[in-house]
Amino acid sequence: MYSLTVCDHIMIAHSFRGAEFGPAQRLHGATFAVEAEFFAERLDAANLLIDIGLARTELRRILDTVDYNNLDELPALAGQNTTTEFMAAHIHGLLAKACRDGVLGDGGRAVARIKVLLRESPVAWAAYEETIG
Amino acid sequence: MYSLTVCDHIMIAHSFRGAEFGPAQRLHGATFAVEAEFFAERLDAANLLIDIGLARTELRRILDTVDYNNLDELPALAGQNTTTEFMAAHIHGLLAKACRDGVLGDGGRAVARIKVLLRESPVAWAAYEETIG
Amino acid sequence: MYSLTVCDHIMIAHSFRGAEFGPAQRLHGATFAVEAEFFAERLDAANLLIDIGLARTELRRILDTVDYNNLDELPALAGQNTTTEFMAAHIHGLLAKACRDGVLGDGGRAVARIKVLLRESPVAWAAYEETIG
Amino acid sequence: MYSLTVCDHIMIAHSFRGAEFGPAQRLHGATFAVEAEFFAERLDAANLLIDIGLARTELRRILDTVDYNNLDELPALAGQNTTTEFMAAHIHGLLAKACRDGVLGDGGRAVARIKVLLRESPVAWAAYEETIG
Amino acid sequence: MYSLTVCDHIMIAHSFRGAEFGPAQRLHGATFAVEAEFFAERLDAANLLIDIGLARTELRRILDTVDYNNLDELPALAGQNTTTEFMAAHIHGLLAKACRDGVLGDGGRAVARIKVLLRESPVAWAAYEETIG
Amino acid sequence: MYSLTVCDHIMIAHSFRGAEFGPAQRLHGATFAVEAEFFAERLDAANLLIDIGLARTELRRILDTVDYNNLDELPALAGQNTTTEFMAAHIHGLLAKACRDGVLGDGGRAVARIKVLLRESPVAWAAYEETIG
C-alpha cells in the first residue's frame, strides 16, 4: 500500500462542556498541526498517488472553514465538543467527500483510505483513519 | 478508527548480553521518548476517546517504575535484554492492564488496541502494537 | 557561556485589534510551545547551571497564570495585543523576577540572561532575549 | 506486532515528465529523510527484532546506489518519474530482498512486513508498506 | 531583543567544484528548510515586530527565484559553489534589501539584524546572521 | 557571521552526587543528541566554512570516547557530575582543540567560536558557546 501525506495547520479557539475537561472547560485555544494521509494500492502512469498540489489546495480550502475561528460559534460544529479526535474525523469526512467528488482528480478517486492526524501540543495528538469510497 | 496519543519520557541505564550487541554490551543508557497511542472505534458522548489527563497520569505512573533506574537491576525485568522493542511491549502490557482494570475510566475499557513507541535516538525507534481486551 | 533550556506549553484563546492582523482579528487560539533558556558564565560546584526541577516547576507556575484562558479577558494583559513576541517578553519578565527573587535558588541568582521562545505553529515562532539582574 | 525503525537520508537531483508536475518538471532536487520500519510477530532469544547495526549498514548500502546522483540518469530508474512514493517502493523492494537473502540475519528472515517512508520536505512525505516473504 | 521567525522550504539541484566535496561534485540536490529570523529592539504600537503575512510573502517571493531550479544554471549564482552557508548569506542579502526598501513595512525598516538558517538534512544545517541597515 | 552545524548522538549511563538531584542520584542514563555549531566570519574560496565530512568524522571520534559508557567510570571525567551543561563544555573543549590543531583543516583554523548543544530529552537541553583560538 502506498501513502502520501501533506501538512498544514489551523489556529482556533474553543471550550469544552463536561466536568471531566477540568480547566479546558474555559474558553482557550489550540494550534492544530494537520497531517492528511492518502492511501492507495497503485500509482498512476506518472507514478503519482495523488496530485500533491491539488491535495494541499483542497486541504487548505477545508481548513479555511474553521481556521481563525471560535469553534463554539460555527454552525457546522454546533452542539459538539470539538476535541482533537472529533476534529480529525470532521476533516476526514470533508477530505473523503473531496476524493469521491473528483476534486482531487483521478488519483483522488482511487484513494482507498484516509488518515487525518491533528497534533494539539508537543505531547498529545489524535487521528481518525478509515476507508472511503 | 480513532486514536489518541500521549507522550512522556524516561532516562535509564542498562547493558545487553550477546556478542551481537557490540559496544552496547557495556553499561550505557538511553532517553526513551515514549508515545502511547490508544485506538477505539467510537468516541463517548463528550466526543472523547479517553480522558487525556487520566492517560497522562497513568503513563507517568507506569514509567516511574523504570525511570531513573538501571534496568539490569530491576526484579520486574530480571533476565531480560531490555531492548527498545522489548520495553515497548513491557509498557504496552502495563497500559493494557490499566485499560482493562478501569484505571482509565469507561473510555479505557472501550480501547480496542494500543501502540507503544519508544524513540531511543534521532535515528532509531521501536514499537509494539496489539489488540487488548 | 553556558545555557540550559526547559520546555512546556500553553493553549490559549485571543484576538487582535488592527486591520493588519486580517483574519486574526477574530477570536481564535494557539498552542504555544514555550522554551525558556537560562544563560550563565559558570556552573556551581555540582556542575549545575540551575536546578532543572525548580526551573520546570517555576515555568509551569508562570504558565498557569495564562494557560487555558482567553488572553483578551486577563487583567494582567489588559489593553495589549497578545502577539507571540509580546507573550515571549511577558513570560521573560516573570522568569527574570523569579531568578532575582531567589525562587530558582543560587543558580537562578547567577543567571545573566534569559531567552524565552514561543512556537505558535510549525512555521512561525518568536522570542525575547535580554540580560537580567 | 513489533516494529523497529532505522533512519538515514539521501540528497538527489531529478525532474518529472508531465504537465501536472508544474515547476517540478524542471531539474531540481530533494533531501529524502528515509525511515525504514521492519515488522515481526516475535523477538529472538536476545529480545531483538533485527540487528540494528546490520539494518543501518544495509540501508546505507542501498541508499548509496542513489545518493548524490541525478536520478534521471540512473539506469536502474530509467523511464520512471522518481516521485517520493515511487522511491519509497523502490527502496522497499531492495530491503525486502536483503531480508529474504539473509543479509539481515535470522531476524531479517523473520520480518513479516516493511514500511519505507521518505520525507521530502517539512510538509510532505510518502510511504510504501507491504508484507514480504 | 525581540525576534520573529518564519519558515518555508525549497527543493533545488546543484553540484560542487573541488575535490574536497567528494561525491557531492556530482549533480545532486537538496531540500532546504529555510528559517528567516528578524531581530528588533522594540515592537510597534500593535505589539508586532514585523507583519508576519508580509514576511512570509516576501520570503516566498525570494525563494521562488531559486526554488525548483538547478542552481548551477542560474545567472544570479554563476561561478559560485552554492553551499548551504553561501545560500544562507544569499537569501540574507535579499531579505535585508527588502527590509531597507520598505517591502516589509515600517516593522521591516526597524529590523536591526537578520539570521537565515537552512537545514539541508536531519544532521546538518548552516546559517548567516548579520546586522542590517 | 556564518555558522555550520553537524549532529550526532551518544547513549551513556551516569549518576549524580548531591541531594538536589533527587532520583537522578541513582544510576540512570541518557541519549544525548549532540549539535556542534562552528562560527566563522568568512567562507573559503570554495564557499565552505568547514569541511562537513571532516567535522562529522572528528565529532564522531570525540563522541566515541564517551559513547556506550558509564560516565561515572571514565578517568577523563573522574570526580565530575556529568550534567548536560558540563558535557557540552567538555565536548566543546575537544572540538576547539581539534580546530586549533588543524584536524579540521584550514577551515577549522579559521573558526572563531563553537557552540555545543546536547538535547537530553524532548523537554530539556543545555549548551556551551565560547570563542576559541
PDB file of C-alpha atoms in Angstrom, chain E residues 12 32 46 52 66 74 110 120 122 129 131:
ATOM      1  CA  ILE E  12      16.970  22.514  -5.696  1.00  0.00           C
ATOM      2  CA  PHE E  32      16.470  23.367   2.191  1.00  0.00           C
ATOM      3  CA  ALA E  46       0.253  46.867  17.858  1.00  0.00           C
ATOM      4  CA  ILE E  52       4.072  38.014   9.671  1.00  0.00           C
ATOM      5  CA  VAL E  66      15.760  29.635  -6.808  1.00  0.00           C
ATOM      6  CA  LEU E  74      21.119  30.381 -12.509  1.00  0.00           C
ATOM      7  CA  ALA E 110      13.143  48.826  12.196  1.00  0.00           C
ATOM      8  CA  GLU E 120      19.908  20.583   4.393  1.00  0.00           C
ATOM      9  CA  PRO E 122      18.380  15.981   9.648  1.00  0.00           C
ATOM     10  CA  GLU E 129      23.442  36.237  10.797  1.00  0.00           C
ATOM     11  CA  THR E 131      23.115  43.400  11.322  1.00  0.00           C
TER      12      THR E 131
END
